[in-house]
Amino acid sequence: MYDQLRPDRSTPAVTFDQMLERVRYEGAYPTRERAEESVRTVLAALGRQITGDERIELAQHLPLEAALALTSSPPDVEQVSGWGFVKDLAARTGVSLAVARWDTGAVLAAVSALAGPDLLARVLQRLPDGYALLFGQAQLRRPQPAAA
């Protein structure tokens, strides 16, 4: 079913092993297994927040194993803020907020590089405030409508 969504899937720029090595380096994880655990949990949580074409396109930019982690769960009905994302990840994995934030930053830095600036900008537009910082980007304020 996964490949039916994108039959013309091109080969991602990196392999899953290369992605894990980047995350291991970024997160200063002692083992490849620890980096892989972070990749799978953070991407599953991110997949619950992203919908639509951006979810599919982001999956296409990731190695297959990472794409499957991203799309393993259906999107949540209600999105959470960037801080809410970290708190939810900590609660689901049983780690501290600091560890969840660290894991998120290490994984999403690699995702950001694989997605590229254009796709990343579109993904961030579809997410609530607070996610840009998790991806290592500046958090720009969205224009607010003028008061009447």
PDB file of C-alpha atoms in Angstrom:
ATOM      1  CA  MET A   1       0.000   0.000   0.000  1.00  0.00           C
ATOM      2  CA  TYR A   2       2.816   2.393   0.841  1.00  0.00           C
ATOM      3  CA  ASP A   3       4.345   2.220  -2.638  1.00  0.00           C
ATOM      4  CA  GLN A   4       0.928   2.638  -4.239  1.00  0.00           C
ATOM      5  CA  LEU A   5       0.910   6.228  -3.013  1.00  0.00           C
ATOM      6  CA  ARG A   6       4.072   6.965  -4.929  1.00  0.00           C
ATOM      7  CA  PRO A   7       4.800   4.489  -7.704  1.00  0.00           C
ATOM      8  CA  ASP A   8       7.499   6.714  -9.208  1.00  0.00           C
ATOM      9  CA  ARG A   9       9.515   6.807  -5.977  1.00  0.00           C
ATOM     10  CA  SER A  10      13.025   7.968  -6.684  1.00  0.00           C
ATOM     11  CA  THR A  11      15.937   6.826  -4.586  1.00  0.00           C
ATOM     12  CA  PRO A  12      16.493   9.091  -1.565  1.00  0.00           C
ATOM     13  CA  ALA A  13      19.741  11.000  -1.373  1.00  0.00           C
ATOM     14  CA  VAL A  14      20.945   8.911   1.578  1.00  0.00           C
ATOM     15  CA  THR A  15      20.483   5.411   2.899  1.00  0.00           C
ATOM     16  CA  PHE A  16      18.869   4.676   6.245  1.00  0.00           C
ATOM     17  CA  ASP A  17      22.298   3.758   7.643  1.00  0.00           C
ATOM     18  CA  GLN A  18      23.697   7.111   6.526  1.00  0.00           C
ATOM     19  CA  MET A  19      20.745   8.896   8.094  1.00  0.00           C
ATOM     20  CA  LEU A  20      21.306   7.008  11.348  1.00  0.00           C
ATOM     21  CA  GLU A  21      24.968   7.959  11.358  1.00  0.00           C
ATOM     22  CA  ARG A  22      24.066  11.619  10.920  1.00  0.00           C
ATOM     23  CA  VAL A  23      21.535  11.430  13.762  1.00  0.00           C
ATOM     24  CA  ARG A  24      24.047   9.558  15.900  1.00  0.00           C
ATOM     25  CA  TYR A  25      26.585  12.322  15.309  1.00  0.00           C
ATOM     26  CA  GLU A  26      24.082  15.196  15.814  1.00  0.00           C
ATOM     27  CA  GLY A  27      22.682  13.633  18.988  1.00  0.00           C
ATOM     28  CA  ALA A  28      26.018  12.353  20.308  1.00  0.00           C
ATOM     29  CA  TYR A  29      24.370   8.970  20.853  1.00  0.00           C
ATOM     30  CA  PRO A  30      26.649   6.197  22.120  1.00  0.00           C
ATOM     31  CA  THR A  31      25.247   3.537  19.781  1.00  0.00           C
ATOM     32  CA  ARG A  32      23.575   3.169  16.413  1.00  0.00           C
ATOM     33  CA  GLU A  33      20.675   1.429  18.145  1.00  0.00           C
ATOM     34  CA  ARG A  34      20.019   4.474  20.339  1.00  0.00           C
ATOM     35  CA  ALA A  35      20.036   6.723  17.262  1.00  0.00           C
ATOM     36  CA  GLU A  36      17.640   4.373  15.469  1.00  0.00           C
ATOM     37  CA  GLU A  37      15.264   4.364  18.442  1.00  0.00           C
ATOM     38  CA  SER A  38      15.196   8.169  18.346  1.00  0.00           C
ATOM     39  CA  VAL A  39      14.627   8.251  14.590  1.00  0.00           C
ATOM     40  CA  ARG A  40      11.711   5.845  14.754  1.00  0.00           C
ATOM     41  CA  THR A  41       9.963   7.490  17.727  1.00  0.00           C
ATOM     42  CA  VAL A  42      10.414  11.079  16.555  1.00  0.00           C
ATOM     43  CA  LEU A  43       9.335  10.316  12.994  1.00  0.00           C
ATOM     44  CA  ALA A  44       6.261   8.408  14.183  1.00  0.00           C
ATOM     45  CA  ALA A  45       5.324  11.397  16.355  1.00  0.00           C
ATOM     46  CA  LEU A  46       5.953  13.817  13.473  1.00  0.00           C
ATOM     47  CA  GLY A  47       3.816  11.677  11.194  1.00  0.00           C
ATOM     48  CA  ARG A  48       0.918  12.109  13.594  1.00  0.00           C
ATOM     49  CA  GLN A  49       1.166  15.887  13.088  1.00  0.00           C
ATOM     50  CA  ILE A  50       1.669  16.224   9.312  1.00  0.00           C
ATOM     51  CA  THR A  51      -1.152  15.704   6.821  1.00  0.00           C
ATOM     52  CA  GLY A  52      -1.777  15.996   3.114  1.00  0.00           C
ATOM     53  CA  ASP A  53       0.673  16.280   0.280  1.00  0.00           C
ATOM     54  CA  GLU A  54       3.469  17.452   2.584  1.00  0.00           C
ATOM     55  CA  ARG A  55       3.317  14.175   4.507  1.00  0.00           C
ATOM     56  CA  ILE A  56       3.586  12.161   1.304  1.00  0.00           C
ATOM     57  CA  GLU A  57       6.318  14.339  -0.177  1.00  0.00           C
ATOM     58  CA  LEU A  58       8.347  14.311   3.032  1.00  0.00           C
ATOM     59  CA  ALA A  59       8.138  10.514   3.091  1.00  0.00           C
ATOM     60  CA  GLN A  60       9.465  10.465  -0.485  1.00  0.00           C
ATOM     61  CA  HIS A  61      12.565  12.396   0.603  1.00  0.00           C
ATOM     62  CA  LEU A  62      13.403   9.936   3.380  1.00  0.00           C
ATOM     63  CA  PRO A  63      14.994   6.497   3.193  1.00  0.00           C
ATOM     64  CA  LEU A  64      12.331   3.776   3.090  1.00  0.00           C
ATOM     65  CA  GLU A  65      12.713   2.735   6.738  1.00  0.00           C
ATOM     66  CA  ALA A  66      12.358   6.343   7.887  1.00  0.00           C
ATOM     67  CA  ALA A  67       9.416   6.931   5.544  1.00  0.00           C
ATOM     68  CA  LEU A  68       7.643   3.907   7.004  1.00  0.00           C
ATOM     69  CA  ALA A  69       8.189   5.252  10.529  1.00  0.00           C
ATOM     70  CA  LEU A  70       6.782   8.638   9.462  1.00  0.00           C
ATOM     71  CA  THR A  71       3.668   7.106   7.944  1.00  0.00           C
ATOM     72  CA  SER A  72       3.167   4.282  10.460  1.00  0.00           C
ATOM     73  CA  SER A  73       0.384   6.064  12.350  1.00  0.00           C
ATOM     74  CA  PRO A  74      -2.555   8.068  11.054  1.00  0.00           C
ATOM     75  CA  PRO A  75      -2.439  11.817  11.672  1.00  0.00           C
ATOM     76  CA  ASP A  76      -3.956  13.003  14.942  1.00  0.00           C
ATOM     77  CA  VAL A  77      -7.263  14.818  14.752  1.00  0.00           C
ATOM     78  CA  GLU A  78      -5.837  17.802  16.613  1.00  0.00           C
ATOM     79  CA  GLN A  79      -2.333  19.192  16.103  1.00  0.00           C
ATOM     80  CA  VAL A  80      -0.187  20.254  19.040  1.00  0.00           C
ATOM     81  CA  SER A  81       2.336  23.087  19.297  1.00  0.00           C
ATOM     82  CA  GLY A  82       6.059  22.418  19.065  1.00  0.00           C
ATOM     83  CA  TRP A  83       6.310  22.291  22.859  1.00  0.00           C
ATOM     84  CA  GLY A  84       3.245  20.049  22.963  1.00  0.00           C
ATOM     85  CA  PHE A  85       5.015  17.759  20.489  1.00  0.00           C
ATOM     86  CA  VAL A  86       8.013  17.436  22.830  1.00  0.00           C
ATOM     87  CA  LYS A  87       5.771  16.836  25.862  1.00  0.00           C
ATOM     88  CA  ASP A  88       3.773  14.174  23.984  1.00  0.00           C
ATOM     89  CA  LEU A  89       6.964  12.455  22.843  1.00  0.00           C
ATOM     90  CA  ALA A  90       8.309  12.432  26.409  1.00  0.00           C
ATOM     91  CA  ALA A  91       5.057  10.969  27.733  1.00  0.00           C
ATOM     92  CA  ARG A  92       4.887   8.273  25.040  1.00  0.00           C
ATOM     93  CA  THR A  93       8.519   7.206  25.421  1.00  0.00           C
ATOM     94  CA  GLY A  94       8.940   7.645  29.180  1.00  0.00           C
ATOM     95  CA  VAL A  95      11.929   9.965  28.901  1.00  0.00           C
ATOM     96  CA  SER A  96      12.442  13.402  30.417  1.00  0.00           C
ATOM     97  CA  LEU A  97      11.419  16.548  28.557  1.00  0.00           C
ATOM     98  CA  ALA A  98      15.097  17.394  28.060  1.00  0.00           C
ATOM     99  CA  VAL A  99      15.822  14.020  26.442  1.00  0.00           C
ATOM    100  CA  ALA A 100      12.712  14.267  24.247  1.00  0.00           C
ATOM    101  CA  ARG A 101      13.779  17.755  23.099  1.00  0.00           C
ATOM    102  CA  TRP A 102      17.321  16.520  22.416  1.00  0.00           C
ATOM    103  CA  ASP A 103      16.068  13.522  20.419  1.00  0.00           C
ATOM    104  CA  THR A 104      13.685  15.725  18.453  1.00  0.00           C
ATOM    105  CA  GLY A 105      16.419  18.185  17.516  1.00  0.00           C
ATOM    106  CA  ALA A 106      18.856  15.481  16.449  1.00  0.00           C
ATOM    107  CA  VAL A 107      16.333  13.696  14.239  1.00  0.00           C
ATOM    108  CA  LEU A 108      14.653  16.752  12.747  1.00  0.00           C
ATOM    109  CA  ALA A 109      18.025  18.285  11.825  1.00  0.00           C
ATOM    110  CA  ALA A 110      18.593  15.271   9.572  1.00  0.00           C
ATOM    111  CA  VAL A 111      15.024  15.433   8.241  1.00  0.00           C
ATOM    112  CA  SER A 112      15.477  19.134   7.496  1.00  0.00           C
ATOM    113  CA  ALA A 113      18.577  18.440   5.415  1.00  0.00           C
ATOM    114  CA  LEU A 114      16.835  15.667   3.481  1.00  0.00           C
ATOM    115  CA  ALA A 115      13.645  17.657   2.876  1.00  0.00           C
ATOM    116  CA  GLY A 116      15.337  20.759   1.544  1.00  0.00           C
ATOM    117  CA  PRO A 117      14.281  24.360   2.178  1.00  0.00           C
ATOM    118  CA  ASP A 118      11.183  24.487  -0.044  1.00  0.00           C
ATOM    119  CA  LEU A 119       9.494  21.373   1.328  1.00  0.00           C
ATOM    120  CA  LEU A 120      10.521  22.255   4.869  1.00  0.00           C
ATOM    121  CA  ALA A 121       8.898  25.679   4.515  1.00  0.00           C
ATOM    122  CA  ARG A 122       5.650  24.055   3.343  1.00  0.00           C
ATOM    123  CA  VAL A 123       5.718  21.530   6.175  1.00  0.00           C
ATOM    124  CA  LEU A 124       6.260  24.301   8.718  1.00  0.00           C
ATOM    125  CA  GLN A 125       3.354  26.294   7.276  1.00  0.00           C
ATOM    126  CA  ARG A 126       1.030  23.367   7.988  1.00  0.00           C
ATOM    127  CA  LEU A 127       2.236  22.927  11.569  1.00  0.00           C
ATOM    128  CA  PRO A 128       1.384  25.081  14.600  1.00  0.00           C
ATOM    129  CA  ASP A 129       3.905  27.489  16.112  1.00  0.00           C
ATOM    130  CA  GLY A 130       7.036  26.109  17.691  1.00  0.00           C
ATOM    131  CA  TYR A 131       8.109  23.543  15.117  1.00  0.00           C
ATOM    132  CA  ALA A 132      10.630  25.696  13.260  1.00  0.00           C
ATOM    133  CA  LEU A 133      12.941  25.677  16.260  1.00  0.00           C
ATOM    134  CA  LEU A 134      12.651  21.897  16.483  1.00  0.00           C
ATOM    135  CA  PHE A 135      13.883  21.696  12.886  1.00  0.00           C
ATOM    136  CA  GLY A 136      16.753  24.076  13.676  1.00  0.00           C
ATOM    137  CA  GLN A 137      15.139  27.005  11.849  1.00  0.00           C
ATOM    138  CA  ALA A 138      14.335  30.539  12.969  1.00  0.00           C
ATOM    139  CA  GLN A 139      10.783  30.899  14.237  1.00  0.00           C
ATOM    140  CA  LEU A 140       9.245  33.664  12.166  1.00  0.00           C
ATOM    141  CA  ARG A 141       6.063  35.299  13.378  1.00  0.00           C
ATOM    142  CA  ARG A 142       3.038  34.790  11.243  1.00  0.00           C
ATOM    143  CA  PRO A 143       1.241  37.983  10.257  1.00  0.00           C
ATOM    144  CA  GLN A 144      -1.795  38.671  12.416  1.00  0.00           C
ATOM    145  CA  PRO A 145      -4.934  40.253  10.948  1.00  0.00           C
ATOM    146  CA  ALA A 146      -5.382  43.897  11.893  1.00  0.00           C
ATOM    147  CA  ALA A 147      -7.839  44.601  14.682  1.00  0.00           C
ATOM    148  CA  ALA A 148     -11.074  46.156  13.443  1.00  0.00           C
TER     149      ALA A 148
END
